PDB file of C-alpha atoms in Angstrom:
ATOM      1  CA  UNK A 142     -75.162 -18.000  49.004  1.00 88.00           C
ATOM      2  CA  UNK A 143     -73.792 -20.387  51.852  1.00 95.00           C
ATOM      3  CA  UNK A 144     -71.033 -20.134  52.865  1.00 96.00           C
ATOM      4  CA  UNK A 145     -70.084 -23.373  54.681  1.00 95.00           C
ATOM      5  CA  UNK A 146     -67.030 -22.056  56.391  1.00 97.00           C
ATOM      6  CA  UNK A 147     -69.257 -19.686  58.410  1.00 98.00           C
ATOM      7  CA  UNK A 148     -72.958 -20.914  58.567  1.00 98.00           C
ATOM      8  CA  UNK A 149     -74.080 -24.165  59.651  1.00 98.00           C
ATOM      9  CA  UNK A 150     -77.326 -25.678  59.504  1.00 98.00           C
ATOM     10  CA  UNK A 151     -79.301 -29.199  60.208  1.00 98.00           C
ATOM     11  CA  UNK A 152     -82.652 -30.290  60.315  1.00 98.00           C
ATOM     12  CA  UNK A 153     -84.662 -32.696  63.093  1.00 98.00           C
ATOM     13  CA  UNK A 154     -88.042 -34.300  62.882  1.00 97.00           C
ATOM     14  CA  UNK A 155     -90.236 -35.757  66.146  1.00 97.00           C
ATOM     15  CA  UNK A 156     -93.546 -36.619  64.575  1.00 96.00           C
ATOM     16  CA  UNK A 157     -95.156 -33.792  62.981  1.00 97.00           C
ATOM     17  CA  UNK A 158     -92.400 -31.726  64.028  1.00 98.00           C
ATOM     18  CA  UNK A 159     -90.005 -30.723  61.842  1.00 98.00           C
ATOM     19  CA  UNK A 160     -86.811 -28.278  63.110  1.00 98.00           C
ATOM     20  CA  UNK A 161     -84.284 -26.199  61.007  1.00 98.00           C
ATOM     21  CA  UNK A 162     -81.655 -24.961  62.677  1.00 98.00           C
ATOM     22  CA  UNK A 163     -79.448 -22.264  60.930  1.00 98.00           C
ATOM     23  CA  UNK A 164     -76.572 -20.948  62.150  1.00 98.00           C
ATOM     24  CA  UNK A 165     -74.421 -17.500  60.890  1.00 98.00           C
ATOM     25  CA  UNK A 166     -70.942 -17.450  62.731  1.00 98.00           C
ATOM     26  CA  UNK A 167     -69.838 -14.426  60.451  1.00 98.00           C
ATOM     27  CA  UNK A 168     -70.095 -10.525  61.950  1.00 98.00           C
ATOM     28  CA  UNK A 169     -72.116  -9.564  58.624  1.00 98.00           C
ATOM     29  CA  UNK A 170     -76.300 -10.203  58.278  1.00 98.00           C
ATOM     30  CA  UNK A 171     -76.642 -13.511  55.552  1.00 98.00           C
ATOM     31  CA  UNK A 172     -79.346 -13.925  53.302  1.00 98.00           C
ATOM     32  CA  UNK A 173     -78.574 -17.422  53.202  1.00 98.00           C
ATOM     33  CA  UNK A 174     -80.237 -20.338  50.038  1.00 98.00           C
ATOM     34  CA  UNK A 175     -79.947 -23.433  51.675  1.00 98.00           C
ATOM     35  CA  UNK A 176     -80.490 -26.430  49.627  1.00 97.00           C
ATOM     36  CA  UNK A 177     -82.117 -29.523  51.046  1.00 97.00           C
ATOM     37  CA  UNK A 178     -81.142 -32.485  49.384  1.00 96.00           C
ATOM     38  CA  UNK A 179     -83.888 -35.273  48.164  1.00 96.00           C
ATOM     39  CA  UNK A 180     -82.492 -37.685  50.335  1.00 97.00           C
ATOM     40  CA  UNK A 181     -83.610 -36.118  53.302  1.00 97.00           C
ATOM     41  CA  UNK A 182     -87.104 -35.429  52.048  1.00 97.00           C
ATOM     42  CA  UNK A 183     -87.209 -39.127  51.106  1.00 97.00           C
ATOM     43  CA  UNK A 184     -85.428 -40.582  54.780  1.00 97.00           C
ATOM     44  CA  UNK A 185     -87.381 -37.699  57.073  1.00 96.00           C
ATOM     45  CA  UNK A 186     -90.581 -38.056  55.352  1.00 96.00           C
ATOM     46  CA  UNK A 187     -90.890 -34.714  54.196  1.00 97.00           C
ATOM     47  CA  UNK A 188     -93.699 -33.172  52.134  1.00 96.00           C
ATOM     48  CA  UNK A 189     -92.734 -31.010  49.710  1.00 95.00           C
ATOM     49  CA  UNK A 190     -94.406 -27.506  49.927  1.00 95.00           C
ATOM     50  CA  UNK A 191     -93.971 -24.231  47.997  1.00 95.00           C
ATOM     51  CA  UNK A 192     -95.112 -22.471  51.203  1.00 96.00           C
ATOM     52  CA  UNK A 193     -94.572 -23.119  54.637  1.00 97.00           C
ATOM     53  CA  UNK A 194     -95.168 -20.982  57.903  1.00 98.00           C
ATOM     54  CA  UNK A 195     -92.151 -21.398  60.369  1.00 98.00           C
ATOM     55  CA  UNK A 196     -91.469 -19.949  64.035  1.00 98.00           C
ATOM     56  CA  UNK A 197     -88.513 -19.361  65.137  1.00 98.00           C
ATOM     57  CA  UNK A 198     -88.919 -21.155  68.839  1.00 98.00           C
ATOM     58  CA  UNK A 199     -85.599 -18.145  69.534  1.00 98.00           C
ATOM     59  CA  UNK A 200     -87.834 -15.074  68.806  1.00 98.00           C
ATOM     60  CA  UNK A 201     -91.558 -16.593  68.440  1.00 98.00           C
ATOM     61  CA  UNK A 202     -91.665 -14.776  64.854  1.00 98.00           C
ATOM     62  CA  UNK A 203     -93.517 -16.306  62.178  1.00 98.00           C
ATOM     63  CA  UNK A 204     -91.754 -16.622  58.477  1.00 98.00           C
ATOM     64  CA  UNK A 205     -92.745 -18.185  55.145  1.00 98.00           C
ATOM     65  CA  UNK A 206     -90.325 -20.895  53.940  1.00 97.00           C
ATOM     66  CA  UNK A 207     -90.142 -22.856  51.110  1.00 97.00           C
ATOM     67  CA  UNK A 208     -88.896 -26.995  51.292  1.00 97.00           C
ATOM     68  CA  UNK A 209     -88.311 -28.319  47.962  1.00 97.00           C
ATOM     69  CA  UNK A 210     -85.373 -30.387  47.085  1.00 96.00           C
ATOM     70  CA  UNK A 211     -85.162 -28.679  43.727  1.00 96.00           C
ATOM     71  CA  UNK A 212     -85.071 -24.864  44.856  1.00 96.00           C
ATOM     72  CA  UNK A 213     -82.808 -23.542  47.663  1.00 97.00           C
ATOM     73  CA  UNK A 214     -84.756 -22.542  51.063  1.00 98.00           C
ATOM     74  CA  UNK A 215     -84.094 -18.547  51.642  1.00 97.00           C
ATOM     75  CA  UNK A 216     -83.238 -17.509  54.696  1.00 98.00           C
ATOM     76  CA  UNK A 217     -81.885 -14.603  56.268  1.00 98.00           C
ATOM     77  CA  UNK A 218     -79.598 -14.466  59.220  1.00 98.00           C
ATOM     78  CA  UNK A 219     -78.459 -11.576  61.360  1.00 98.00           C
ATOM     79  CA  UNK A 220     -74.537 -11.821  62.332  1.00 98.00           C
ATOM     80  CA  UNK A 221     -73.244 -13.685  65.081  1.00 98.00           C
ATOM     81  CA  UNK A 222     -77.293 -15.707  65.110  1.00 98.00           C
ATOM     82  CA  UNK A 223     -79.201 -18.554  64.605  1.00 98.00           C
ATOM     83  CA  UNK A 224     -82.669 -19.438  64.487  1.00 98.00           C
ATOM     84  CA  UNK A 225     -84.594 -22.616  65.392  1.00 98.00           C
ATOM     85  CA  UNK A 226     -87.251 -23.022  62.879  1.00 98.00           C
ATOM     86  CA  UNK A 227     -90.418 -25.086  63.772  1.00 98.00           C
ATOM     87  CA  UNK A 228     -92.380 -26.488  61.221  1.00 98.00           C
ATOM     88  CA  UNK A 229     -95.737 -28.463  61.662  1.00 97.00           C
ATOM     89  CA  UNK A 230     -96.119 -30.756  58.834  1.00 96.00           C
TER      90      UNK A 230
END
């Protein structure tokens, strides 16, 4: 459920800071299953959580995300959006 030809998305770390940044160029809402691969966990230093609150720095909502290298991260994307996801870890 990503479609790479019309979402993008990219993560950044600072310290505890940790920012996903997903991106839906399509006119259509996305529920989107991005998977994060090990290697990035390993390189970024990222613990692995079942649970995670995230706010979107665009909106100042709060979600629950998952970051696992083994299970997709679900998120859902109105068309022609993005959000910026902060996540203290």
């Amino acid at each position: 459920r990503f479609n790479e030809h019309k979402q993008y998305t990219f993560l950044r770390k600072f310290e505890r800071d940790l920012l996903l940044f997903v991106v839906n160029f399509d006119h259509i809402s996305a529920d989107l299953a991005i998977n994060i691969p090990s290697h990035a966990f390993d390189f970024l230093q990222i613990p692995q959580m079942d649970i995670y609150p995230a706010v979107d720095l665009l909106t100042g909502k709060t979600e629950s995300i998952s970051l696992l290298p083994y299970k997709a991260t679900e998120i859902s994307v109105e068309g022609y959006s993005g959000k910026m996801l902060k996540i203290k870890l």
